[in-house]
Amino acid sequence: MSREGTPTKPVHTPRRPDPEHTGRLRVGLLGTGPWAAATHAPALAGHPGVEFTGVWGRRPEAAGALAAAHGVGVYADPDALFADADAVAVALPPDVQAELAARAAGTGCHLLLDKPVATGVAAARRVAEAARRSAVASVVFLTLRFERGAAAWISEQAALDGWFTGRAEWLGSVFAEDTDSPYRHSPWRRERGALWDVGPHALSVLLPVLGEVTQVTASRGPGDTTHLLLRHGQGASSTVTLSLTAPPGAAGMGVELRGTRGVSTMPTRGDGPVAAFGHAVDALLDAVRTGVPHPCDARFGLRLTEILAVAERSLT
């Protein structure tokens, strides 16, 4: 819609599955790192509603190996992949993701994004605006919103009133001494820390239950540990503790809510990231088919970036 309320015409027509071809959504993968190899690629290859068309990566040899492992094409240029796909799944550092996602949306490709959409508000806004202008569907893969147990719990709590406060903890050991995490060599995680890597997960649970964040205060702990104090528009407050440098024995995650109905704790045993990513693909397919935006779309990704940016400024 324009500012005057007149519908705006998409720059490119959003892609749709071709019923004379396979009837499935053609999805290309951008990225070749551990997350792409362990989660995105197997989920796309195994999804019955998707034709996994191919892989592009910044490291051609890694892109070739990942494509060969799943019997799909490898692309030397991302624009060539966009031309052969109805949608793109992105597993790249956030600020690389933002640039390519906006370009893909401009060609009419639907977007299956990773969190955070970007680490800068302007870049995240460009992605959301590109998706809006081209009228493409978008979904941000926030793991807890797509694991069946956690997602059902979030929906149940969001339907209830009377929440007084919440507490979320996400403590990882990615950069702890002697870690064997496959993400320990991730430059962007080492630079931006837990606030940007796991902060989106915590916020994605608290916002739909406690309401919009209206005030953020942040303070530092040991290593990259960050503590957030949030005020929500419905009157509740919450605290968040995030870390990628916790000792292995201290690692773990959890969410707890307290209110007039007592205490509720989010289930932490999910069906795994591959299954969760498959549910995110289902959500994108549904948004493409119906035209109804998913709650975790690019606009929600922008809002998470805005909150995290305020927290980062509070730290400095």
Short mmCIF file of C-alpha atoms in Angstrom, two decimals, residues 95-270:
data_model
loop_
_atom_site.label_atom_id
_atom_site.label_comp_id
_atom_site.label_asym_id
_atom_site.label_seq_id
_atom_site.Cartn_x
_atom_site.Cartn_y
_atom_site.Cartn_z
CA ASP A 95 24.89 -8.41 6.90
CA VAL A 96 25.74 -10.51 3.84
CA GLN A 97 22.25 -12.00 4.09
CA ALA A 98 20.59 -8.59 4.13
CA GLU A 99 22.17 -7.43 0.87
CA LEU A 100 21.41 -10.64 -1.03
CA ALA A 101 17.91 -11.04 0.44
CA ALA A 102 16.91 -7.57 -0.74
CA ARG A 103 18.27 -8.38 -4.21
CA ALA A 104 16.41 -11.70 -4.30
CA ALA A 105 13.14 -10.11 -3.22
CA GLY A 106 13.58 -7.53 -5.98
CA THR A 107 13.50 -10.35 -8.55
CA GLY A 108 10.30 -11.82 -7.07
CA CYS A 109 11.87 -14.57 -4.93
CA HIS A 110 10.21 -15.39 -1.63
CA LEU A 111 12.51 -15.31 1.40
CA LEU A 112 13.37 -17.90 4.06
CA LEU A 113 15.79 -15.92 6.22
CA ASP A 114 18.02 -16.69 9.18
CA LYS A 115 18.24 -14.65 12.36
CA PRO A 116 19.21 -11.90 12.79
CA VAL A 117 18.04 -10.48 9.47
CA ALA A 118 20.85 -7.90 9.85
CA THR A 119 22.86 -6.30 12.64
CA GLY A 120 22.00 -2.80 11.45
CA VAL A 121 18.53 -1.28 11.42
CA ALA A 122 18.94 0.33 7.99
CA ALA A 123 19.93 -3.00 6.39
CA ALA A 124 17.07 -4.89 8.06
CA ARG A 125 14.66 -2.20 6.91
CA ARG A 126 15.88 -2.57 3.32
CA VAL A 127 15.03 -6.28 3.43
CA ALA A 128 11.55 -5.66 4.84
CA GLU A 129 10.91 -2.89 2.32
CA ALA A 130 12.13 -5.01 -0.60
CA ALA A 131 9.78 -7.82 0.44
CA ARG A 132 6.89 -5.37 0.78
CA ARG A 133 7.50 -3.68 -2.57
CA SER A 134 7.75 -6.98 -4.43
CA ALA A 135 4.85 -8.53 -2.45
CA VAL A 136 6.90 -11.66 -1.71
CA ALA A 137 6.36 -13.91 1.29
CA SER A 138 9.03 -14.01 3.99
CA VAL A 139 9.77 -16.14 7.05
CA VAL A 140 12.63 -15.68 9.52
CA PHE A 141 13.81 -19.02 10.92
CA LEU A 142 13.72 -18.54 14.69
CA THR A 143 14.16 -22.09 15.91
CA LEU A 144 11.87 -21.98 18.94
CA ARG A 145 9.00 -20.56 16.90
CA PHE A 146 9.09 -23.62 14.64
CA GLU A 147 9.85 -26.49 17.03
CA ARG A 148 6.46 -28.06 17.66
CA GLY A 149 6.63 -28.27 21.46
CA ALA A 150 7.99 -24.77 22.01
CA ALA A 151 5.74 -23.24 19.35
CA ALA A 152 2.63 -24.78 20.88
CA TRP A 153 3.64 -23.54 24.34
CA ILE A 154 4.23 -20.00 23.04
CA SER A 155 0.80 -19.94 21.40
CA GLU A 156 -0.88 -21.23 24.54
CA GLN A 157 0.77 -18.63 26.79
CA ALA A 158 0.10 -15.79 24.32
CA ALA A 159 -3.62 -16.57 24.55
CA LEU A 160 -3.61 -16.06 28.35
CA ASP A 161 -3.77 -12.84 30.34
CA GLY A 162 -2.18 -11.91 33.63
CA TRP A 163 1.51 -12.41 32.99
CA PHE A 164 3.57 -10.40 35.45
CA THR A 165 7.15 -11.14 34.45
CA GLY A 166 9.27 -13.47 32.34
CA ARG A 167 12.81 -14.78 32.33
CA ALA A 168 14.78 -16.14 29.35
CA GLU A 169 18.29 -17.61 29.39
CA TRP A 170 20.34 -18.79 26.45
CA LEU A 171 23.86 -19.72 27.52
CA GLY A 172 26.13 -21.35 24.96
CA SER A 173 29.77 -22.47 25.02
CA VAL A 174 30.63 -21.68 21.41
CA PHE A 175 33.72 -19.67 22.43
CA ALA A 176 34.51 -21.37 25.73
CA GLU A 177 37.97 -22.90 26.13
CA ASP A 178 38.44 -26.32 24.49
CA THR A 179 35.08 -26.07 22.73
CA ASP A 180 34.38 -28.29 19.75
CA SER A 181 31.47 -26.20 18.46
CA PRO A 182 31.37 -25.98 14.65
CA TYR A 183 30.57 -22.26 15.05
CA ARG A 184 33.74 -21.35 16.97
CA HIS A 185 35.33 -20.12 13.72
CA SER A 186 32.43 -17.79 12.90
CA PRO A 187 33.85 -14.26 12.57
CA TRP A 188 30.52 -12.47 12.85
CA ARG A 189 29.54 -14.35 16.02
CA ARG A 190 32.89 -13.59 17.61
CA GLU A 191 32.55 -9.91 16.67
CA ARG A 192 28.88 -9.35 17.59
CA GLY A 193 28.54 -11.91 20.40
CA ALA A 194 25.56 -13.55 22.04
CA LEU A 195 23.38 -10.44 21.92
CA TRP A 196 23.02 -10.77 18.16
CA ASP A 197 23.37 -14.53 17.77
CA VAL A 198 20.95 -15.88 20.40
CA GLY A 199 19.22 -12.66 21.44
CA PRO A 200 16.70 -13.00 18.58
CA HIS A 201 15.65 -16.43 19.90
CA ALA A 202 14.87 -15.10 23.37
CA LEU A 203 12.99 -12.06 22.05
CA SER A 204 10.99 -14.19 19.61
CA VAL A 205 9.49 -16.04 22.59
CA LEU A 206 8.90 -13.10 24.93
CA LEU A 207 7.31 -10.62 22.49
CA PRO A 208 4.27 -12.66 21.42
CA VAL A 209 3.49 -13.50 25.06
CA LEU A 210 4.34 -10.33 27.02
CA GLY A 211 3.81 -7.76 24.27
CA GLU A 212 5.87 -5.17 22.46
CA VAL A 213 9.12 -4.02 24.06
CA THR A 214 8.93 -0.36 25.07
CA GLN A 215 12.14 0.01 27.08
CA VAL A 216 15.51 -1.79 27.03
CA THR A 217 18.41 -1.64 29.46
CA ALA A 218 21.52 -3.77 28.95
CA SER A 219 24.61 -4.59 30.99
CA ARG A 220 27.66 -6.77 30.48
CA GLY A 221 28.67 -9.93 32.28
CA PRO A 222 31.75 -12.15 31.91
CA GLY A 223 33.00 -12.81 28.40
CA ASP A 224 30.34 -11.81 25.90
CA THR A 225 27.53 -12.38 28.41
CA THR A 226 24.80 -9.76 28.15
CA HIS A 227 21.90 -9.11 30.52
CA LEU A 228 18.76 -7.34 29.28
CA LEU A 229 15.97 -5.78 31.31
CA LEU A 230 12.86 -5.28 29.17
CA ARG A 231 9.65 -3.38 29.77
CA HIS A 232 6.66 -4.56 27.74
CA GLY A 233 3.70 -2.56 26.51
CA GLN A 234 1.15 -4.67 28.39
CA GLY A 235 2.81 -3.74 31.71
CA ALA A 236 4.92 -6.85 32.24
CA SER A 237 8.70 -6.90 32.54
CA SER A 238 11.27 -9.55 31.63
CA THR A 239 14.95 -10.34 31.97
CA VAL A 240 17.19 -12.02 29.42
CA THR A 241 20.66 -13.52 29.91
CA LEU A 242 22.68 -14.36 26.79
CA SER A 243 26.15 -15.84 26.34
CA LEU A 244 28.36 -17.73 23.89
CA THR A 245 31.24 -17.94 26.36
CA ALA A 246 29.64 -19.84 29.25
CA PRO A 247 31.54 -22.81 30.73
CA PRO A 248 30.16 -26.05 29.25
CA GLY A 249 28.74 -27.06 32.62
CA ALA A 250 26.75 -23.82 32.78
CA ALA A 251 25.35 -24.02 29.24
CA GLY A 252 21.64 -24.34 28.60
CA MET A 253 18.51 -22.46 27.73
CA GLY A 254 15.10 -21.92 29.21
CA VAL A 255 12.12 -19.59 29.43
CA GLU A 256 9.89 -19.11 32.47
CA LEU A 257 6.77 -16.98 32.89
CA ARG A 258 5.10 -15.92 36.14
CA GLY A 259 1.69 -14.34 36.56
CA THR A 260 -1.78 -14.63 38.02
CA ARG A 261 -2.03 -18.22 36.78
CA GLY A 262 1.20 -19.25 38.45
CA VAL A 263 4.43 -20.37 36.77
CA SER A 264 4.81 -21.80 33.27
CA THR A 265 8.07 -23.17 31.83
CA MET A 266 8.72 -23.68 28.15
CA PRO A 267 9.53 -27.28 27.11
CA THR A 268 13.15 -27.48 26.01
CA ARG A 269 13.19 -30.87 24.29
CA GLY A 270 12.33 -30.22 20.66
#
